CSV table of C-alpha atoms in Angstrom, one decimal:
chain,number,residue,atom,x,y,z
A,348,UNK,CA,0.0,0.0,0.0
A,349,UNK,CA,1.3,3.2,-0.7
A,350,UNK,CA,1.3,5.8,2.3
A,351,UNK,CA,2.4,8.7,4.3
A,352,UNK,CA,2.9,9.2,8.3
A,353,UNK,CA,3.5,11.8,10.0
A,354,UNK,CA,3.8,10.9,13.6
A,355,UNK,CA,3.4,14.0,15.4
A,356,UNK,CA,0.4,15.7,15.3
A,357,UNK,CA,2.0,18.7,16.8
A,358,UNK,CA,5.3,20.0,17.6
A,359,UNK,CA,6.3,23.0,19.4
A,360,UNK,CA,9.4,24.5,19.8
A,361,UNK,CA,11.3,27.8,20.8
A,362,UNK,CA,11.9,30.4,18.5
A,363,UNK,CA,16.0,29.6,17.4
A,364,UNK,CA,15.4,26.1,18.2
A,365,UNK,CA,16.2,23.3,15.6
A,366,UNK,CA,13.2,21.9,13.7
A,367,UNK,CA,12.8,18.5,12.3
A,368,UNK,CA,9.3,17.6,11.1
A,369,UNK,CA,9.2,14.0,10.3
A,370,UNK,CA,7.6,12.0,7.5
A,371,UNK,CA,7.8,7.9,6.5
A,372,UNK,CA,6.6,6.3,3.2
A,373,UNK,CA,5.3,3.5,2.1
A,374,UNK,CA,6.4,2.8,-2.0
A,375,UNK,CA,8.2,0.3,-4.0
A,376,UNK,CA,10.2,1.9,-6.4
A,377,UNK,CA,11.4,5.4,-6.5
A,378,UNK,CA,9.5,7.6,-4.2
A,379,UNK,CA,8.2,11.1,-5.4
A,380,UNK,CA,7.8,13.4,-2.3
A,381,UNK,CA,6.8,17.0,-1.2
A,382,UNK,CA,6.4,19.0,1.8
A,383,UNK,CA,3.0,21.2,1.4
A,384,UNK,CA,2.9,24.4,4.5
A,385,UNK,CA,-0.5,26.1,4.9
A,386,UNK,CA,0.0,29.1,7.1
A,387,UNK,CA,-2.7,30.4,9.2
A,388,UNK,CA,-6.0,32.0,7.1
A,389,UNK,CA,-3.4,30.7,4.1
A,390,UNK,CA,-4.1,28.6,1.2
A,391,UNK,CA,-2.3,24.9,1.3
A,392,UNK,CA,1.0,25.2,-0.7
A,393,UNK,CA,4.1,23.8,-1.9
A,394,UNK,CA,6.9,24.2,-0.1
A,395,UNK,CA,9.2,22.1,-1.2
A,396,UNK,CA,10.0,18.6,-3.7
A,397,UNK,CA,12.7,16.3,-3.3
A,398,UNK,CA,13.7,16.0,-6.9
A,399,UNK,CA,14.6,19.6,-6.7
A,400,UNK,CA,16.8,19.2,-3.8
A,401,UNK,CA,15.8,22.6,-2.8
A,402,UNK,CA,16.0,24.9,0.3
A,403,UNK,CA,13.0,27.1,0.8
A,404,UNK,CA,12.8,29.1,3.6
A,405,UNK,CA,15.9,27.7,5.6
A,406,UNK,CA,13.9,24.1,4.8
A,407,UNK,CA,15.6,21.2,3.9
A,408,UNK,CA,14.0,17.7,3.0
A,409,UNK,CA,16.2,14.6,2.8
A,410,UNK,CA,15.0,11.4,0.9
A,411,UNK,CA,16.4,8.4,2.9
A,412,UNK,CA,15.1,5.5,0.9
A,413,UNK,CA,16.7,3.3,3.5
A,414,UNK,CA,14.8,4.4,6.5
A,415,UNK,CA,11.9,5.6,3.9
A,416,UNK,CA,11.6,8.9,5.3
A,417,UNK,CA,11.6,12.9,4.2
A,418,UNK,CA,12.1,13.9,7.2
A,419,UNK,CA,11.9,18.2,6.8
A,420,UNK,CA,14.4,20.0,8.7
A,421,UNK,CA,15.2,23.7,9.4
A,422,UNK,CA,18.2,24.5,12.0
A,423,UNK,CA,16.9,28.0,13.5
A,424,UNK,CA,13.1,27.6,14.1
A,425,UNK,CA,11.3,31.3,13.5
A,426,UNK,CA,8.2,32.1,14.7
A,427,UNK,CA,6.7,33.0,11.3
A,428,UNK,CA,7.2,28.9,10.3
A,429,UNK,CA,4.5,28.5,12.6
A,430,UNK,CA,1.5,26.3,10.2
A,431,UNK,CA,0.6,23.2,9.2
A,432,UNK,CA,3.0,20.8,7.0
A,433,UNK,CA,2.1,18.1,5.3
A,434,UNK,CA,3.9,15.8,3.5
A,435,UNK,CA,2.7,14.3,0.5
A,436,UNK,CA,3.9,11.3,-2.2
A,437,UNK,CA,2.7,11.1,-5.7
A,438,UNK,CA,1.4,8.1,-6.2
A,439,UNK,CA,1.7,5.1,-9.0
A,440,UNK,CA,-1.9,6.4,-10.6
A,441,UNK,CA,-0.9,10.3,-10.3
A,442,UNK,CA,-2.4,10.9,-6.9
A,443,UNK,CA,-0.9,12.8,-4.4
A,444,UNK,CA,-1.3,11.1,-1.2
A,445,UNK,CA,-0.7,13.2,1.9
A,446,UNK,CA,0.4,12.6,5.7
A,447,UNK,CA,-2.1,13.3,8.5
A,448,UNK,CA,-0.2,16.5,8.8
A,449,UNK,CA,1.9,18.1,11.7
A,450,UNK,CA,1.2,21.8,13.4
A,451,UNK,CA,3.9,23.5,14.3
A,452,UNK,CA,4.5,25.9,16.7
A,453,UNK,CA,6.9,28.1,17.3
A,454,UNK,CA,6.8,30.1,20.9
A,455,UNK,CA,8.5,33.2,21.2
B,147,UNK,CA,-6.2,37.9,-8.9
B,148,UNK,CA,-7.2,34.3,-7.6
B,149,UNK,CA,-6.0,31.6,-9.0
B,150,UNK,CA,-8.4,28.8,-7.3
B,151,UNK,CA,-11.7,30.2,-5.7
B,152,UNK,CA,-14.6,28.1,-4.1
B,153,UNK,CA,-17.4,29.0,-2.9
B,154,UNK,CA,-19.3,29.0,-0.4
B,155,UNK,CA,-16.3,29.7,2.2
B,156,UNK,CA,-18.9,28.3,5.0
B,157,UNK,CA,-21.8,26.0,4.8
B,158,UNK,CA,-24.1,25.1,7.6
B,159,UNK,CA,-27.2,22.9,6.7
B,160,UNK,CA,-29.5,20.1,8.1
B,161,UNK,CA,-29.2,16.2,7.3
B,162,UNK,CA,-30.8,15.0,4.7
B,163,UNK,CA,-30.4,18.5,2.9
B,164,UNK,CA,-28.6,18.6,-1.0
B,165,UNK,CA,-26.1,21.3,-1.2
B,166,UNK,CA,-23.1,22.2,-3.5
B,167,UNK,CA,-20.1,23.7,-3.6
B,168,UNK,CA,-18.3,25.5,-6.8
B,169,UNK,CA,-15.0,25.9,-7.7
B,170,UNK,CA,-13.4,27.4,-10.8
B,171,UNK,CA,-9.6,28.0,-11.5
B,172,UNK,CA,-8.0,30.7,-13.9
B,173,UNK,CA,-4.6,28.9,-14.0
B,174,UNK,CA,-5.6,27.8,-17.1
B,175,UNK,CA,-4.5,23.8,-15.7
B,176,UNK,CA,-6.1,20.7,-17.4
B,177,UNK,CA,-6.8,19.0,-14.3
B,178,UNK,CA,-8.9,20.1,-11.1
B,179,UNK,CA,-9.3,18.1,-7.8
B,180,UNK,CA,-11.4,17.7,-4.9
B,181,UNK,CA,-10.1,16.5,-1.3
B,182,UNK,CA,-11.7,16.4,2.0
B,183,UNK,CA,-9.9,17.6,5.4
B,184,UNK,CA,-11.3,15.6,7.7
B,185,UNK,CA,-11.7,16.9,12.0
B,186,UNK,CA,-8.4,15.5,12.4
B,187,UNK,CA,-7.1,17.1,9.4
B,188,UNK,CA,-6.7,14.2,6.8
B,189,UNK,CA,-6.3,15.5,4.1
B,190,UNK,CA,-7.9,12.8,1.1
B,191,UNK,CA,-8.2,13.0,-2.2
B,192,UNK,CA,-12.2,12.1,-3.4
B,193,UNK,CA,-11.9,12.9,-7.0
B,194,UNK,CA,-10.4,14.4,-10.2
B,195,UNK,CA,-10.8,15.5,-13.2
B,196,UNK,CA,-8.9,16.4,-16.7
B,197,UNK,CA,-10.6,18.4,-19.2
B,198,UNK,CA,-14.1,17.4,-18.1
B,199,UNK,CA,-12.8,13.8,-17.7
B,200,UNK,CA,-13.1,11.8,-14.1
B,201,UNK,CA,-9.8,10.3,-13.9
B,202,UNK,CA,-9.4,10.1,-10.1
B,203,UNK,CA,-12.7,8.3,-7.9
B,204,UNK,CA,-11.6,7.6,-4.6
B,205,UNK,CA,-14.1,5.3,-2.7
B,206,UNK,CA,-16.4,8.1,-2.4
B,207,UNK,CA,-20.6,7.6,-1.3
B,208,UNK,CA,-22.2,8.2,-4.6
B,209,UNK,CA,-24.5,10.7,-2.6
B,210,UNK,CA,-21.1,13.1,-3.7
B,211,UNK,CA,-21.2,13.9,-7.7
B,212,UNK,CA,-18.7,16.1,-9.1
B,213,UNK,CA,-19.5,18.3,-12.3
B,214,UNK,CA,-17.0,19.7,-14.9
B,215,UNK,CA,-19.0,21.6,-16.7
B,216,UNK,CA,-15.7,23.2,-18.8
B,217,UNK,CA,-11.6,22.4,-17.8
B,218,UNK,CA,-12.0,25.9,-15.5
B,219,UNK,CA,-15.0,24.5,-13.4
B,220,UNK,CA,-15.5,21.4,-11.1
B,221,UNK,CA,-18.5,21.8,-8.3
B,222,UNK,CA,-18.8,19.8,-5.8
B,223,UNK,CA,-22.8,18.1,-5.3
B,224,UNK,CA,-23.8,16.2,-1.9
B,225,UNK,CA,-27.1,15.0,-1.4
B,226,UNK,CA,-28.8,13.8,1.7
B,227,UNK,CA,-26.1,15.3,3.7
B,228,UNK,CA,-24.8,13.1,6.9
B,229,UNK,CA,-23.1,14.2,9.9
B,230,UNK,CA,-20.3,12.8,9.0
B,231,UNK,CA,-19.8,14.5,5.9
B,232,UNK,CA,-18.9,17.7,8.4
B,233,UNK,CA,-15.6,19.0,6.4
B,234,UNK,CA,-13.5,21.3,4.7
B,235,UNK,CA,-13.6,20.6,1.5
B,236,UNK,CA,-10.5,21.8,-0.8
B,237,UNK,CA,-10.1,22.3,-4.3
B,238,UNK,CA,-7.3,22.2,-6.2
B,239,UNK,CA,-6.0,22.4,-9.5
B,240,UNK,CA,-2.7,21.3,-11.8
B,241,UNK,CA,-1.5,22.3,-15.1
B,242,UNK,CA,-0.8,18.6,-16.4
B,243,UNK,CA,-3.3,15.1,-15.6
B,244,UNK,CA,-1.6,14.5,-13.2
B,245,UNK,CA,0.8,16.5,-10.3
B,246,UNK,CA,3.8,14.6,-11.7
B,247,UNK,CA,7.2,15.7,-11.0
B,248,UNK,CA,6.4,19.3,-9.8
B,249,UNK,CA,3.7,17.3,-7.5
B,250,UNK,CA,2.2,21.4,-7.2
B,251,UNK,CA,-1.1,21.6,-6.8
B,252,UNK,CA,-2.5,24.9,-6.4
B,253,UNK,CA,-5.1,24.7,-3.7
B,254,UNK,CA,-9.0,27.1,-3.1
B,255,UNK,CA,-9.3,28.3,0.6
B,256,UNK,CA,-11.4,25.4,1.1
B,257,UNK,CA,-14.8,25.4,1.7
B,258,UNK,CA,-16.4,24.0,5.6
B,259,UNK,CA,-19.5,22.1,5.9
B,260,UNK,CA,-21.3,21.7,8.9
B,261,UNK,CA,-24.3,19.5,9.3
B,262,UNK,CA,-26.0,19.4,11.5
């Protein structure tokens, strides 16, 4: 079955504090994966692909096929990443299946 | 200039009620896309379309019918509403049939039903 997790429903750190947002997959064969932010009275958008090997925002994704994660990672927390991320994996039929999503929260 | 508008932003209706929601998209994209949020904020696809073509049906009731009347518009029809259909609905669209390698879809504000 192909699927996303995202354990934490909510993490909350302090402003300057190192972020890591986790994510595990479930694909055979090579994984296509995204982080999606939607920022408070925001629309749901793309942060950031994999393929792209991109840093957005200070954000930073890593695929580890190994451990199948995309874990997303930023090393100074600010408090305007505060939203919810989700990550997402397209499919084998072209759907893009997301995680239950995580809330982050970052306190002053 | 929006790219992806829905409307109604709120709903708030009785069981058993038919309502619908619209969406229309000015991206000019081929493909358009409905997904539910769920209380805990799942977030599932239900269907898609691609030039007035259902390519994506999730395991959806068939009270829910989507209608693409043209590639800019897909609404959004429940009938006999159910508690548990209580969601935000979100729209989205992409420019190619599927998200493929850019996996972007560009999202609506989403639309919240409540039934009550």
């Amino acid at each position: 079955a192909q699927r996303v997790t995202q354990p934490e429903k909510l993490l909350s750190v302090f402003k300057g504090a190192p972020v890591e947002l986790k994510c595990n997959y479930s694909y055979s064969g090579s994984p296509e994966l995204f982080w999606y932010v939607q920022y408070s009275r925001q629309r749901l958008q793309l942060l950031l692909r994999h393929i792209s090997r991109e840093s957005i925002k200070g954000f930073t994704a890593d695929l580890n096929k190994g451990e199948t994660s995309f874990h997303l990672k930023k090393p100074f927390a600010q408090e305007e990443d505060s939203a919810m991320y989700y990550c997402a994996l397209l499919s084998n039929t072209g759907k893009l299946i997301f995680g239950q999503g995580t809330t982050l929260q970052v306190k002053p | 200039d929006t790219a992806v508008s829905q409307t109604p932003k709120y709903l708030v209706t009785q069981m058993g009620n038919d309502k619908s929601i619209k969406c229309e998209q000015n991206l000019g994209h081929d493909t358009m896309y409905w997904y539910k949020q769920d209380s805990k904020k799942f977030l599932k696809i239900m269907f898609s379309y691609n030039n007035k073509e259902l390519i994506i049906n999730e395991t959806v009731p068939n009270r829910f019918s989507p209608k693409s009347p043209d590639k800019a518009h897909l609404n959004l029809h429940i009938n006999s509403l159910e508690l548990g259909d209580s969601a935000v609905y979100f729209c989205a669209s992409s420019q190619d049939r599927t998200p493929s390698h850019t996996g972007e879809l560009f999202f609506g504000e989403g639309s919240r039903l409540t039934v009550l």
